[in-house]
Coordinates of C-alpha atoms in Angstrom, one line a residue:
M1 CA 70.3 -44.6 -53.1
S2 CA 69.8 -42.0 -55.8
G3 CA 69.2 -38.4 -54.7
M4 CA 72.7 -37.3 -53.4
G5 CA 71.8 -33.9 -52.2
G6 CA 74.1 -32.4 -49.5
A7 CA 73.2 -31.9 -45.9
G8 CA 69.9 -30.2 -45.2
G9 CA 68.4 -30.5 -48.6
G10 CA 71.2 -28.9 -50.6
G11 CA 73.2 -27.4 -47.7
A12 CA 76.4 -29.3 -48.6
G13 CA 75.9 -29.3 -52.4
S14 CA 74.5 -32.1 -54.5
V15 CA 75.8 -34.3 -57.2
G16 CA 74.9 -32.6 -60.5
T17 CA 72.3 -30.3 -59.1
G18 CA 73.0 -28.0 -56.2
A19 CA 76.1 -26.0 -55.3
P20 CA 77.9 -26.5 -52.1
G21 CA 76.8 -24.4 -49.2
Q22 CA 73.4 -23.4 -50.7
G23 CA 70.8 -23.9 -48.0
S24 CA 67.2 -24.2 -48.9
N25 CA 65.9 -21.2 -46.8
Q26 CA 68.8 -18.9 -46.2
G27 CA 69.6 -15.3 -47.2
S28 CA 66.7 -13.0 -48.1
G29 CA 63.4 -14.2 -46.7
S30 CA 63.6 -12.7 -43.3
R31 CA 60.3 -11.9 -41.7
S32 CA 61.4 -8.4 -40.7
S33 CA 62.1 -5.5 -43.0
G34 CA 65.2 -3.4 -42.6
N35 CA 66.9 -6.1 -40.4
N36 CA 70.6 -6.2 -40.9
G37 CA 71.2 -9.2 -38.7
G38 CA 72.8 -7.3 -35.8
P39 CA 72.4 -8.6 -32.3
N40 CA 69.8 -5.9 -31.5
A41 CA 68.0 -6.2 -34.9
G42 CA 64.5 -7.4 -34.1
G43 CA 62.2 -9.4 -36.3
S44 CA 59.4 -7.1 -35.6
T45 CA 58.6 -3.3 -35.4
S46 CA 58.1 -3.3 -31.7
S47 CA 58.8 -0.1 -29.9
S48 CA 61.3 0.2 -27.1
S49 CA 58.5 0.2 -24.6
S50 CA 57.2 -3.1 -25.9
L51 CA 60.6 -4.6 -25.7
D52 CA 60.9 -3.4 -22.1
R53 CA 57.6 -5.1 -21.3
A54 CA 58.9 -8.3 -23.0
A55 CA 61.8 -8.2 -20.6
S56 CA 59.5 -9.0 -17.7
Q57 CA 57.5 -11.7 -19.5
I58 CA 60.1 -13.9 -21.1
E59 CA 61.6 -16.8 -19.3
Y60 CA 65.3 -16.0 -19.8
M61 CA 67.4 -19.1 -20.4
P62 CA 70.9 -18.8 -18.8
N63 CA 73.8 -19.8 -21.1
V64 CA 71.6 -19.9 -24.2
L65 CA 72.7 -17.8 -27.2
G66 CA 69.8 -17.6 -29.6
C67 CA 67.0 -20.0 -30.6
A68 CA 66.8 -18.4 -34.0
C69 CA 63.4 -17.0 -33.1
H70 CA 61.9 -13.6 -33.5
S71 CA 64.1 -11.0 -31.7
V72 CA 62.9 -9.8 -28.4
R73 CA 66.1 -8.9 -26.7
P74 CA 65.4 -6.3 -24.0
A75 CA 66.5 -2.8 -24.8
G76 CA 67.8 -1.9 -21.4
P77 CA 69.8 -3.5 -18.6
P78 CA 68.4 -6.6 -16.9
P79 CA 66.1 -6.2 -13.9
P80 CA 67.5 -7.0 -10.5
P81 CA 67.0 -10.7 -9.8
N82 CA 64.9 -10.0 -6.7
N83 CA 62.8 -7.1 -8.0
A84 CA 59.4 -8.7 -7.6
A85 CA 57.7 -6.1 -9.9
V86 CA 59.6 -7.2 -12.9
K87 CA 60.9 -10.6 -11.9
P88 CA 61.1 -13.0 -14.9
A89 CA 58.8 -16.0 -14.9
G90 CA 61.6 -18.4 -15.6
P91 CA 65.2 -18.8 -14.6
K92 CA 66.9 -15.6 -13.7
W93 CA 68.8 -13.9 -16.5
K94 CA 72.5 -13.6 -15.9
P95 CA 74.4 -10.5 -16.9
G96 CA 76.5 -11.1 -20.0
V97 CA 74.3 -13.9 -21.2
V98 CA 72.2 -13.2 -24.3
P99 CA 68.6 -14.3 -23.8
G100 CA 67.2 -17.1 -26.0
H101 CA 65.3 -14.9 -28.4
V102 CA 67.8 -12.9 -30.4
T103 CA 68.4 -12.5 -34.1
W104 CA 71.4 -14.4 -35.4
V105 CA 74.4 -12.3 -36.4
P106 CA 75.5 -13.4 -39.9
G107 CA 78.8 -15.4 -39.8
I108 CA 78.5 -16.2 -36.1
I109 CA 78.1 -19.8 -35.0
P110 CA 75.8 -20.3 -31.9
S111 CA 77.9 -20.8 -28.8
S112 CA 75.5 -23.0 -26.8
P113 CA 74.3 -26.6 -27.6
V114 CA 70.9 -25.7 -26.3
Q115 CA 68.1 -24.5 -28.6
V116 CA 64.9 -23.2 -27.2
D117 CA 61.7 -24.9 -28.4
G118 CA 59.2 -22.4 -29.8
G119 CA 60.0 -19.4 -27.7
N120 CA 60.4 -18.6 -24.1
A121 CA 57.3 -16.4 -23.5
P122 CA 54.1 -17.9 -22.2
G123 CA 52.2 -19.5 -25.0
G124 CA 55.2 -19.5 -27.3
Q125 CA 56.8 -16.6 -29.1
Q126 CA 56.1 -15.5 -32.7
G127 CA 54.9 -18.5 -34.7
D128 CA 55.3 -22.0 -33.3
K129 CA 53.1 -23.3 -36.1
D130 CA 56.1 -22.9 -38.4
A131 CA 58.6 -24.5 -36.1
G132 CA 60.9 -27.2 -37.4
K133 CA 60.6 -26.4 -41.1
T134 CA 64.2 -25.4 -41.5
P135 CA 66.3 -27.8 -39.4
W136 CA 69.9 -26.8 -38.8
V137 CA 72.5 -28.3 -41.0
P138 CA 75.7 -29.2 -39.3
G139 CA 78.6 -27.3 -40.7
K140 CA 76.4 -24.4 -41.9
I141 CA 76.6 -21.0 -40.2
P142 CA 73.2 -19.1 -40.1
T143 CA 73.5 -16.7 -43.1
G144 CA 70.5 -14.4 -42.7
P145 CA 69.0 -12.2 -40.0
G146 CA 67.2 -14.6 -37.7
N147 CA 67.9 -17.6 -39.9
H148 CA 64.2 -17.3 -40.9
G149 CA 63.1 -17.0 -37.3
P150 CA 60.5 -19.4 -35.8
Q151 CA 60.9 -21.9 -38.7
N152 CA 64.1 -23.0 -37.0
S153 CA 62.9 -22.8 -33.4
K154 CA 62.4 -26.6 -33.0
G155 CA 65.2 -27.8 -35.1
P156 CA 68.0 -30.0 -33.5
A157 CA 70.5 -28.5 -31.1
Y158 CA 73.3 -26.4 -32.4
N159 CA 76.8 -27.9 -31.8
P160 CA 78.9 -25.3 -30.1
D161 CA 82.2 -26.5 -31.6
A162 CA 83.1 -24.4 -34.6
D163 CA 85.8 -26.8 -35.7
T164 CA 83.3 -29.7 -35.8
H165 CA 80.9 -27.5 -37.9
A166 CA 83.7 -26.8 -40.4
E167 CA 84.7 -30.5 -40.5
M168 CA 81.1 -31.6 -41.2
G169 CA 80.9 -29.2 -44.1
K170 CA 84.2 -30.4 -45.4
I171 CA 83.1 -34.0 -45.2
A172 CA 79.9 -33.3 -47.1
A173 CA 81.8 -31.6 -49.8
E174 CA 84.4 -34.4 -50.1
A175 CA 81.6 -37.1 -50.2
N176 CA 79.9 -35.3 -53.1
Q177 CA 83.2 -34.8 -55.0
A178 CA 84.1 -38.5 -54.5
L179 CA 80.8 -39.5 -55.9
K180 CA 81.2 -37.2 -58.9
D181 CA 84.6 -38.8 -59.6
L182 CA 83.3 -42.3 -59.2
Y183 CA 80.3 -41.6 -61.4
A184 CA 82.6 -40.2 -64.1
K185 CA 84.7 -43.4 -63.8
Y186 CA 81.6 -45.6 -64.3
P187 CA 79.2 -43.8 -66.6
K188 CA 77.4 -46.9 -68.0
F189 CA 74.1 -48.4 -66.8
D190 CA 72.6 -51.8 -67.3
A191 CA 69.1 -52.6 -68.7
D192 CA 67.6 -52.2 -65.2
G193 CA 69.1 -48.7 -64.8
K194 CA 71.7 -49.7 -62.3
R195 CA 75.2 -48.3 -62.7
V196 CA 77.7 -50.8 -63.9
V197 CA 80.6 -51.0 -61.4
P198 CA 82.8 -54.1 -61.9
D199 CA 85.3 -53.2 -59.2
P200 CA 83.8 -54.4 -55.8
D201 CA 85.8 -51.9 -53.8
D202 CA 84.5 -49.0 -55.8
K203 CA 81.0 -50.4 -55.7
E204 CA 81.3 -50.4 -51.9
R205 CA 82.6 -46.8 -51.9
I206 CA 79.7 -45.6 -54.0
A207 CA 77.1 -47.2 -51.8
R208 CA 78.9 -45.9 -48.6
Y209 CA 79.2 -42.3 -49.9
E210 CA 75.6 -42.2 -51.2
N211 CA 74.4 -43.4 -47.8
L212 CA 76.4 -40.8 -46.1
T213 CA 75.1 -37.9 -48.2
N214 CA 71.5 -39.1 -47.5
S215 CA 72.2 -39.4 -43.8
L216 CA 73.5 -35.8 -43.7
K217 CA 70.0 -34.7 -44.7
S218 CA 68.7 -36.2 -41.5
P219 CA 69.2 -33.8 -38.5
D220 CA 69.3 -36.7 -36.1
K221 CA 71.9 -38.7 -38.0
A222 CA 73.9 -35.7 -38.9
N223 CA 74.1 -34.6 -35.2
Q224 CA 75.1 -38.2 -34.2
L225 CA 78.0 -38.0 -36.7
A226 CA 78.9 -34.6 -35.5
A227 CA 79.0 -35.8 -31.9
A228 CA 81.2 -38.7 -32.8
I229 CA 83.6 -36.4 -34.7
A230 CA 83.8 -34.0 -31.8
A231 CA 84.5 -36.8 -29.4
N232 CA 87.2 -38.5 -31.5
K233 CA 88.8 -35.8 -33.7
N234 CA 92.0 -35.8 -31.7
D235 CA 92.4 -39.6 -31.8
P236 CA 95.2 -41.0 -33.9
L237 CA 92.7 -43.1 -35.8
Y238 CA 90.8 -40.0 -36.9
N239 CA 94.0 -38.4 -38.1
Y240 CA 94.9 -41.6 -40.0
L241 CA 91.5 -42.0 -41.7
G242 CA 90.5 -38.4 -42.2
G243 CA 86.9 -37.1 -41.7
L244 CA 85.3 -38.6 -44.8
R245 CA 86.3 -42.2 -44.1
F246 CA 85.7 -41.8 -40.4
A247 CA 82.2 -40.6 -40.9
S248 CA 81.3 -42.9 -43.8
F249 CA 82.6 -46.0 -42.0
L250 CA 80.6 -45.2 -38.9
N251 CA 77.4 -44.3 -40.8
Q252 CA 77.6 -47.4 -43.0
S253 CA 78.3 -49.7 -40.0
K254 CA 75.3 -48.4 -38.2
S255 CA 73.1 -48.8 -41.3
N256 CA 74.3 -52.4 -41.8
T257 CA 73.6 -53.5 -38.2
D258 CA 70.2 -51.7 -38.2
K259 CA 69.2 -53.7 -41.4
S260 CA 70.6 -57.0 -40.1
G261 CA 69.1 -56.7 -36.6
A262 CA 72.5 -57.4 -35.1
P263 CA 72.4 -57.2 -31.3
D264 CA 73.9 -54.2 -29.5
V265 CA 77.1 -55.5 -27.9
G266 CA 78.3 -52.2 -26.6
M267 CA 80.8 -51.2 -29.3
T268 CA 81.9 -47.6 -29.2
D269 CA 81.7 -45.5 -32.3
I270 CA 85.4 -45.7 -32.9
E271 CA 85.5 -49.5 -32.3
R272 CA 82.8 -49.8 -35.0
I273 CA 84.7 -47.7 -37.3
A274 CA 87.9 -49.7 -36.9
L275 CA 86.2 -53.0 -37.4
Y276 CA 84.4 -51.8 -40.5
G277 CA 87.5 -50.2 -41.9
Y278 CA 89.6 -53.3 -41.4
T279 CA 87.2 -55.2 -43.7
T280 CA 87.8 -52.7 -46.5
G281 CA 91.2 -52.6 -48.2
D282 CA 92.7 -51.2 -45.0
Y283 CA 93.4 -54.7 -43.7
T284 CA 96.5 -54.8 -45.8
A285 CA 98.2 -52.0 -44.0
I286 CA 97.0 -53.1 -40.6
N287 CA 98.1 -56.7 -40.9
G288 CA 101.4 -55.7 -42.6
A289 CA 102.3 -53.5 -39.7
L290 CA 101.3 -56.1 -37.1
R291 CA 103.4 -58.8 -38.7
K292 CA 106.4 -56.7 -39.5
E293 CA 106.5 -55.1 -36.0
K294 CA 105.5 -58.2 -34.0
G295 CA 102.1 -56.9 -32.9
N296 CA 103.2 -53.4 -32.0
P297 CA 103.0 -51.0 -34.9
S298 CA 105.1 -47.8 -34.5
D299 CA 102.6 -45.8 -36.6
P300 CA 100.1 -44.3 -34.1
G301 CA 97.3 -44.4 -36.6
L302 CA 97.8 -48.1 -37.4
A303 CA 98.4 -49.0 -33.7
A304 CA 95.0 -47.3 -32.8
Y305 CA 93.3 -49.0 -35.8
A306 CA 94.4 -52.5 -34.6
K307 CA 93.6 -51.8 -31.0
Y308 CA 90.1 -50.5 -31.6
A309 CA 89.3 -53.4 -34.0
T310 CA 90.5 -55.9 -31.4
D311 CA 88.5 -54.1 -28.7
A312 CA 85.4 -54.4 -30.9
M313 CA 86.0 -58.1 -31.5
E314 CA 86.4 -58.8 -27.8
K315 CA 82.8 -57.7 -27.4
L316 CA 81.5 -60.3 -29.8
P317 CA 80.9 -63.9 -28.9
D318 CA 83.0 -66.7 -30.3
Y319 CA 81.6 -68.1 -33.6
Q320 CA 79.5 -71.2 -33.3
A321 CA 78.8 -73.4 -36.3
P322 CA 75.2 -74.1 -37.3
A323 CA 73.5 -77.1 -35.8
G324 CA 74.7 -80.3 -37.4
K325 CA 78.1 -78.9 -38.5
E326 CA 81.5 -79.3 -36.9
N327 CA 82.9 -76.3 -35.1
K328 CA 85.8 -75.9 -37.5
L329 CA 87.2 -73.1 -39.6
Y330 CA 89.4 -73.2 -42.7
R331 CA 92.1 -70.9 -44.0
A332 CA 94.3 -71.1 -47.1
I333 CA 97.8 -69.5 -47.4
F334 CA 98.6 -68.9 -51.0
T335 CA 102.0 -67.3 -50.9
E336 CA 104.8 -68.0 -48.4
P337 CA 106.7 -64.9 -47.1
Y338 CA 109.9 -66.7 -48.2
P339 CA 110.8 -70.1 -49.6
G340 CA 110.6 -72.8 -46.9
W341 CA 108.5 -70.7 -44.6
G342 CA 105.6 -73.2 -44.3
A343 CA 107.8 -76.2 -43.6
A344 CA 109.7 -74.3 -40.9
T345 CA 106.6 -72.8 -39.3
F346 CA 104.2 -75.8 -39.2
V347 CA 106.0 -78.4 -37.2
Q348 CA 103.8 -81.0 -35.6
G349 CA 103.6 -80.8 -31.8
Q350 CA 104.8 -77.2 -31.8
K351 CA 102.9 -73.9 -31.3
Y352 CA 101.9 -71.4 -34.0
S353 CA 100.6 -67.9 -33.6
D354 CA 99.9 -65.0 -36.0
Y355 CA 100.4 -61.3 -34.9
A356 CA 97.8 -60.2 -37.3
F357 CA 94.0 -60.7 -37.8
A358 CA 93.2 -63.7 -40.0
S359 CA 90.1 -64.3 -42.2
T360 CA 88.7 -67.8 -42.2
A361 CA 86.0 -69.7 -44.1
T362 CA 83.4 -72.2 -42.9
E363 CA 84.3 -74.5 -45.8
G364 CA 87.7 -75.8 -46.9
V365 CA 89.7 -73.7 -49.4
P366 CA 92.6 -75.0 -51.5
G367 CA 95.9 -73.2 -51.3
T368 CA 99.7 -73.6 -50.9
W369 CA 99.0 -74.4 -47.3
Q370 CA 95.6 -75.6 -46.1
L371 CA 94.8 -74.9 -42.5
T372 CA 92.0 -76.6 -40.6
I373 CA 91.3 -74.9 -37.2
D374 CA 89.6 -77.4 -34.9
G375 CA 87.7 -75.0 -32.6
T376 CA 86.5 -71.4 -32.7
K377 CA 88.1 -69.8 -29.7
N378 CA 88.9 -66.1 -30.5
A379 CA 87.1 -66.4 -33.8
K380 CA 84.3 -63.9 -34.4
D381 CA 81.5 -63.6 -36.9
V382 CA 82.1 -59.9 -38.0
G383 CA 79.7 -60.1 -41.0
P384 CA 77.1 -57.6 -39.7
Y385 CA 79.8 -55.1 -38.8
S386 CA 81.9 -55.4 -42.0
A387 CA 81.9 -53.7 -45.4
W388 CA 80.5 -57.0 -46.9
P389 CA 77.5 -57.8 -44.6
G390 CA 76.2 -60.5 -47.0
E391 CA 79.3 -62.6 -46.6
K392 CA 79.9 -64.9 -43.7
E393 CA 83.3 -63.5 -42.5
V394 CA 84.8 -65.1 -39.4
L395 CA 87.8 -63.3 -38.2
T396 CA 90.4 -64.6 -35.7
M397 CA 91.9 -62.1 -33.3
P398 CA 95.5 -61.1 -33.5
G399 CA 98.0 -63.0 -31.4
T400 CA 95.8 -66.1 -31.1
E401 CA 98.0 -69.1 -30.3
Y402 CA 97.5 -72.6 -31.7
F403 CA 98.8 -76.1 -31.1
I404 CA 99.9 -77.8 -34.3
Q405 CA 98.1 -81.1 -34.0
N406 CA 98.9 -82.6 -37.3
V407 CA 100.8 -81.9 -40.5
D408 CA 100.2 -84.0 -43.7
R409 CA 102.3 -82.5 -46.4
N410 CA 100.6 -79.1 -47.0
K411 CA 97.6 -79.8 -44.8
V412 CA 97.8 -78.6 -41.2
T413 CA 95.4 -79.1 -38.3
L414 CA 95.5 -76.4 -35.6
V415 CA 93.8 -76.3 -32.2
P416 CA 93.3 -72.9 -30.6
L417 CA 94.8 -72.7 -27.1

């Protein structure tokens, strides 16, 4: 994942090359001369009579503000809807709604999620052959008259939410800055030209941020992220994570499951984010809050984190051991919360439960207390959805209750109930 350009081929800045906010085709290259970007500034030298004629030819699109095409906004008031002599060919134009073909006003974000393909007039309007060459970059306001006109006419739909645009731009800038900081921290390369990053958590961050900056160059992926942000930006988990972690967790989770071919089990975006995020260093805060507050964290962000991760796990099937192996899991406890905790907790014939999530292994692991779990109820293989997809991570759900079947010094056998 080398080329870390910002969204839209430089739109969000790039690591070591472009500056934030510099789009590839913005500013001066308007097709019209003398166009100052005003709402009536056309991309041609048509006379008022030709504009009047255009008013009766164009299929006006109600509730559409601009397709970034050549300007053909009618010079006069709209024709009466029932005037057969000048009746538009398409949906009737509504007073107060700007037709689809209008030059963008610099600094104004489009107000409709609809973007017209190639022009409304019969046969297209002013240069369909160039359509799609300059896709819209989320978070970027059109900066020049017409935003280079027909080149953008078949780009992805504009998101009408100005706050989401601003948040996407902020996320792109933060990702680039985080990469710059991490690259400065690890400047050495090995003989194969790969950056030497001994800290596995930082290695995961670099891969995640590089993947995000690359995804922001793709209009489809960028729009998917923008939609997820718009839908969840008021959720406590979004507030807890912040935009960069939210977007990078979601983007990386989807990349991992696409590569692994994991089945679609119906997880929502925010459930994916929570499950992925748990497998990063965030598990410490989540489990600490669950255990300290007996399964009900008072912090809204951590409560949402635990809930969404649990909801995600409920959609996964219980883990099943490979053919020929026992359906058993293993867990080691290395440090007791206080002296004598294990002896007081693991009493043969009693029940045991943990308010938190618990990682298990498919092979025995030595520790202060060695737990063998005879059965896999409420245990889920979260590997494809985790920050470490190459590892076989089987996670048990919080609140799972066990029967303590046997205790032999520090070796305990548990049966899930």
